Short mmCIF file of C-alpha atoms in Angstrom, two decimals:
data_model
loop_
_atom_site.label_atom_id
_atom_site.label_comp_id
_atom_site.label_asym_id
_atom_site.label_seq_id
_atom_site.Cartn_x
_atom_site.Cartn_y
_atom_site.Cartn_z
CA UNK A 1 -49.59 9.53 16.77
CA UNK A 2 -48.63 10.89 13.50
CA UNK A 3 -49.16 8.25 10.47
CA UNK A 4 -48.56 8.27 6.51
CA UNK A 5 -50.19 5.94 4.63
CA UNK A 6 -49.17 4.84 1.18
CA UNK A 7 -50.52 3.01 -2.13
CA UNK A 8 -49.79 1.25 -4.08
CA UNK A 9 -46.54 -0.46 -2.26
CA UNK A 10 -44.99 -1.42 -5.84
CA UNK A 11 -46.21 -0.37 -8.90
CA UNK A 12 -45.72 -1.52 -12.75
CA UNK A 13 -46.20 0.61 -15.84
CA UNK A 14 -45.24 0.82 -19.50
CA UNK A 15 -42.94 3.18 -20.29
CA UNK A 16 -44.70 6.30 -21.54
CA UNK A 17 -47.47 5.89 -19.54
CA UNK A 18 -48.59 7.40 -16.18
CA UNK A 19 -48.03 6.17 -12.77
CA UNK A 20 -50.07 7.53 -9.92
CA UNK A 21 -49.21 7.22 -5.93
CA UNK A 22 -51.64 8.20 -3.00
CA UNK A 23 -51.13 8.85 0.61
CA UNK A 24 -53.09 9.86 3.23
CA UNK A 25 -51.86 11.68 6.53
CA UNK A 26 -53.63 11.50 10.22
CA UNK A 27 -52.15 14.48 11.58
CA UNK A 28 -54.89 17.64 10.57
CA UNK A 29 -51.88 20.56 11.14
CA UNK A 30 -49.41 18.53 8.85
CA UNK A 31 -48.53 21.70 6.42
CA UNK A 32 -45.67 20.29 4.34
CA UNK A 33 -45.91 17.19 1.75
CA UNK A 34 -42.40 16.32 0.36
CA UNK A 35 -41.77 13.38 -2.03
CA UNK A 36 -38.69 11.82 -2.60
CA UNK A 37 -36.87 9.28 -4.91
CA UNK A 38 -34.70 6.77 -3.34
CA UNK A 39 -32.11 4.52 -5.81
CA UNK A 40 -31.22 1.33 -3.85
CA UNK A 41 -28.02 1.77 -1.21
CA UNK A 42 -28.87 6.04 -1.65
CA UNK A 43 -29.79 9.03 0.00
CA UNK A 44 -33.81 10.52 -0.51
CA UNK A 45 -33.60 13.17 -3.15
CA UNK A 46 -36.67 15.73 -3.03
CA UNK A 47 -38.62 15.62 -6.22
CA UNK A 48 -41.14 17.71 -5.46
CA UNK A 49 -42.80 19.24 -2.26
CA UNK A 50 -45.60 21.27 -1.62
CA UNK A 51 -47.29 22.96 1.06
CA UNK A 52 -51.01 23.46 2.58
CA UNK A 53 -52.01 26.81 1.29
CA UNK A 54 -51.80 25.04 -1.98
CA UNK A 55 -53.87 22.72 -3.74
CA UNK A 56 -51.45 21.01 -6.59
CA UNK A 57 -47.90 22.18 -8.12
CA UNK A 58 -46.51 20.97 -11.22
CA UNK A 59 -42.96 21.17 -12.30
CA UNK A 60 -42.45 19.08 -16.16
CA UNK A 61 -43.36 15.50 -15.41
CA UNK A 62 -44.34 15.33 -12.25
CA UNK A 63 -47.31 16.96 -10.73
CA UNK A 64 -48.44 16.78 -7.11
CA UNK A 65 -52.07 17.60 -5.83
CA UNK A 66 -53.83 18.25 -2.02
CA UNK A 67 -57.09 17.28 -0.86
CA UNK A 68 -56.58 19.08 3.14
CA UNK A 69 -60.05 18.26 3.69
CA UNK A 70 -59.53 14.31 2.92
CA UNK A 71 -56.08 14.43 4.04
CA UNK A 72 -54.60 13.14 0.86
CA UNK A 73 -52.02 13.80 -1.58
CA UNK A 74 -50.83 12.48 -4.74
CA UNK A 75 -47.64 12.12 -6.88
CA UNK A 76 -48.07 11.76 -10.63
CA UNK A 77 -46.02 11.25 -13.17
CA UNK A 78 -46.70 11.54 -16.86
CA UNK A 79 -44.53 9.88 -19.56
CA UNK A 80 -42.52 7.35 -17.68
CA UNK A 81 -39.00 7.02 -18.71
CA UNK A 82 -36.76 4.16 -17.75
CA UNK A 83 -34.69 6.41 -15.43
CA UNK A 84 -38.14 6.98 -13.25
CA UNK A 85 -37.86 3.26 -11.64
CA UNK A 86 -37.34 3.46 -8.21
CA UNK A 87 -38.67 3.80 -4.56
CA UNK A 88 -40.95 7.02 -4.43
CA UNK A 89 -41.56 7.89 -0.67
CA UNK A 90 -44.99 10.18 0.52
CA UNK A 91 -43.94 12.60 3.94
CA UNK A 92 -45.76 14.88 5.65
CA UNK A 93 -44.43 17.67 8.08
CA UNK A 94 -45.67 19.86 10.57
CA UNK A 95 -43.63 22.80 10.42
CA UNK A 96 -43.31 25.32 12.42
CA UNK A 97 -43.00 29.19 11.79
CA UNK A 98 -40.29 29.30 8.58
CA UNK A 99 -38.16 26.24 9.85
CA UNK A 100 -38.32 22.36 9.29
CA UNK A 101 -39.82 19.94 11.59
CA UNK A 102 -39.65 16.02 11.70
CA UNK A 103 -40.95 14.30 8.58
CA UNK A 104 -42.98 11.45 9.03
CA UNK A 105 -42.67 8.98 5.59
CA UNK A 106 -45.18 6.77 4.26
CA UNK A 107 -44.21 3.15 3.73
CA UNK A 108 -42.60 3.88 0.52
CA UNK A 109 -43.73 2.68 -3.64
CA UNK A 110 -41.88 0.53 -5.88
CA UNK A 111 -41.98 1.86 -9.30
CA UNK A 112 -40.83 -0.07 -12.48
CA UNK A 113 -41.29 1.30 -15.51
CA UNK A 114 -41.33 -1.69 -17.93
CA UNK A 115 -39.63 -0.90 -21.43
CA UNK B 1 -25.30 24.31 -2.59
CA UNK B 2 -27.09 22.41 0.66
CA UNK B 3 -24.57 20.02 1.14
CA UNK B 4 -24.92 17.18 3.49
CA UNK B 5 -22.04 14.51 4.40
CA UNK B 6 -21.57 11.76 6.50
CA UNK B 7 -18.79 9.25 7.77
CA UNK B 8 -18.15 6.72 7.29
CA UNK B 9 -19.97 6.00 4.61
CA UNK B 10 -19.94 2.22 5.44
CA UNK B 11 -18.38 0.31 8.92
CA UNK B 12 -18.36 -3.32 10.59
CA UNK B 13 -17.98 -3.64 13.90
CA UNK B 14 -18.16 -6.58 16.56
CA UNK B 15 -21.07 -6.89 18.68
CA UNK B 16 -20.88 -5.13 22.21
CA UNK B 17 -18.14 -2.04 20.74
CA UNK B 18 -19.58 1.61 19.55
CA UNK B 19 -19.86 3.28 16.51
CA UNK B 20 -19.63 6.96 15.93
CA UNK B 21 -20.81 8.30 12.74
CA UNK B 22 -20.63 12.29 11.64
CA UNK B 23 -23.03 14.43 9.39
CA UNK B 24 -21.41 17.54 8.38
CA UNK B 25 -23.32 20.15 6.25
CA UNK B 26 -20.59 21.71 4.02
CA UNK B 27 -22.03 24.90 2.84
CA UNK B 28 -24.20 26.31 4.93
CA UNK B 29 -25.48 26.55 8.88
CA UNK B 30 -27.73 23.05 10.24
CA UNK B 31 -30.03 24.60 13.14
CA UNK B 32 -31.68 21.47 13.17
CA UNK B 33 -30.59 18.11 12.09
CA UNK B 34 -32.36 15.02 12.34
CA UNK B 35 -31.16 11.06 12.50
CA UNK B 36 -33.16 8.06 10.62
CA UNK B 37 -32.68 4.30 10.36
CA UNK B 38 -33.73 3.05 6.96
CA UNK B 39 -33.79 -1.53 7.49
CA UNK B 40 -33.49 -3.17 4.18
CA UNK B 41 -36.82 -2.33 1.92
CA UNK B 42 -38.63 -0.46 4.66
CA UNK B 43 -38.90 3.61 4.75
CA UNK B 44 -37.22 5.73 6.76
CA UNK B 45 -37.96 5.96 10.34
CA UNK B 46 -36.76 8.84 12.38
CA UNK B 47 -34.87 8.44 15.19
CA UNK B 48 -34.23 12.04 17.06
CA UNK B 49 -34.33 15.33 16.38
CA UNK B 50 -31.40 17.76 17.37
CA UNK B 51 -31.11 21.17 18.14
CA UNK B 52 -27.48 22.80 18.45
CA UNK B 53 -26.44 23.29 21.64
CA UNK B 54 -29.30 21.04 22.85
CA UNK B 55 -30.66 18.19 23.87
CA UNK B 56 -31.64 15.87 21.34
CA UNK B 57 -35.55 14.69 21.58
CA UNK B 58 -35.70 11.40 20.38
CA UNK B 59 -38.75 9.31 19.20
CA UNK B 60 -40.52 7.20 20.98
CA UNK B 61 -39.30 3.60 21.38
CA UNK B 62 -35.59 4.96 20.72
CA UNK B 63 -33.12 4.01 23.38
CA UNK B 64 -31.37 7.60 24.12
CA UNK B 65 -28.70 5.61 26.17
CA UNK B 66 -28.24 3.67 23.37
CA UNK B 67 -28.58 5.78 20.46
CA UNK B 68 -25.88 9.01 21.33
CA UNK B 69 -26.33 12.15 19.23
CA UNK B 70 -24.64 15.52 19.96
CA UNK B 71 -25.00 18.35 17.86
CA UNK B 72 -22.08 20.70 18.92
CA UNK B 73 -22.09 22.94 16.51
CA UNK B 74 -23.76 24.52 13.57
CA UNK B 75 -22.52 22.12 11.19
CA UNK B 76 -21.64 18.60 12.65
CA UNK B 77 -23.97 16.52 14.68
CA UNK B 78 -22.18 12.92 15.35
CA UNK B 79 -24.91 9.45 16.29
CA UNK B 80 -22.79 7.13 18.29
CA UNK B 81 -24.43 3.53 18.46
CA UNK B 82 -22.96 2.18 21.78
CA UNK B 83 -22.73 -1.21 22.48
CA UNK B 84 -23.85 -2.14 19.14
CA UNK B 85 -25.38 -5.85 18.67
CA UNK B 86 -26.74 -7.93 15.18
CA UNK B 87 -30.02 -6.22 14.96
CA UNK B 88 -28.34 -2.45 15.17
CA UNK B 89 -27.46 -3.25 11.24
CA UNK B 90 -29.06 -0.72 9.66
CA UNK B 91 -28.85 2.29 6.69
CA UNK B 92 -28.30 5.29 9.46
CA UNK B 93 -29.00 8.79 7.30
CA UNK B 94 -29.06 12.52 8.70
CA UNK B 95 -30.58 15.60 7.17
CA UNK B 96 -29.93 19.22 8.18
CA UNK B 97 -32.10 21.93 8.11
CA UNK B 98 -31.55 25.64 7.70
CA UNK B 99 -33.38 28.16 9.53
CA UNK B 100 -36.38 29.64 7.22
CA UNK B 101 -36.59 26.01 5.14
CA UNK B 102 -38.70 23.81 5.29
CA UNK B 103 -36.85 21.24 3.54
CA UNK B 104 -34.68 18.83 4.76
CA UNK B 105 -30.86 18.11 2.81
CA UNK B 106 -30.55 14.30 3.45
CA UNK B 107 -26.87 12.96 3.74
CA UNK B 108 -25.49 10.36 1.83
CA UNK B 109 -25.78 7.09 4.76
CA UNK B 110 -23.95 5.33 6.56
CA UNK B 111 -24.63 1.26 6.35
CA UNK B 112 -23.32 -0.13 9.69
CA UNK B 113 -22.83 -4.07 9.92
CA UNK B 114 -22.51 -5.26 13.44
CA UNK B 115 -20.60 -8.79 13.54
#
């Protein structure tokens, strides 16, 4: 079945510094790669997302890139801040025609960003 | 815009009675919403998938007698948990789709303690 792996599961870095995530994805027709940031006892919020025609987006800190070949994707984040601690989840989607389908998330990353 | 909500946002119940719990979007039309459990420190596995006016399809290794979802209407689906027990404790959190997204709007949770 469809799987999402995810590194590191927690993850420690000095503010200011970068923090890196991979995943890797089993499904081959997996077309959308959201990330979201969960704060404890709250809902996934979309940070980023990006789709298989494409092979990395950026948007100010954060930068996401796609390897479809290797079936991987990454999250990065440049120039921690404080307020980037949290749980950063990998998903991949296959979706079909213009519409959502299920989203299956990795296993989830525990970043701190150490002051 | 792409408002999701859900209620209650927290309930206890006693072991063997049901649970209902809503997910409204408040702004625009859900053609598909979707149901995940979320245990303490774990990701977010999905639960079923629901069409209005259908049938949900649920994953595999989800009780559908169990695990009730109806989505009546363009904007409310409702999960009822029947004869809840201990180890039905869980984060339960919808998203809603739109048609021509890909992204899913993720509601806000509902933590249900069964007693």
């Amino acid at each position: 079945g469809e799987n999402v792996e995810q590194h590191p599961s927690t993850l420690s870095v000095q503010e200011g510094d970068s923090a890196v995530i991979k995943c890797t994805y089993s499904d081959s027709a997996s077309n959308y790669f959201p990330w979201y940031k969960q704060e404890l006892g709250k809902r996934p919020q979309l940070i980023i997302d990006i789709r298989s025609n494409v092979g990395e987006k950026k948007d100010q800190r954060i930068a996401v890139t796609l390897n479809k070949t290797a079936k991987h994707f990454s999250l990065h984040i440049t120039e921690t801040q404080p307020e980037d601690s949290a749980v950063y989840f990998c998903a991949a989607s296959r979706a079909r025609g213009s519409s959502a389908s299920k989203i299956i998330f990795g296993s989830g990353t525990r970043l701190s960003i150490r002051p | 815009g792409a408002v999701v909500s859900q209620h209650p946002s927290w309930v206890i119940c006693k072991s063997g009675t049901s649970v209902k719990i809503e997910c409204r979007s408040l702004d625009f039309q859900a053609t598909t919403m979707f149901w995940y459990r979320q245990f303490p420190k774990q990701s977010l596995m999905l639960m079923a998938t629901s069409n209005e006016g259908s049938k949900a399809t649920y994953e595999q290794g989800v009780e559908k007698d169990k695990f009730l979802i109806n989505h009546a209407s363009l904007t409310l689906s409702t999960l009822t948990v029947t004869s809840a027990h201990p180890e039905d404790s869980s984060f339960y959190i919808c998203s809603a789709s739109m048609a021509g997204h890909y992204e899913q709007y993720f509601g806000p949770g509902t933590r249900l303690t069964v007693t």
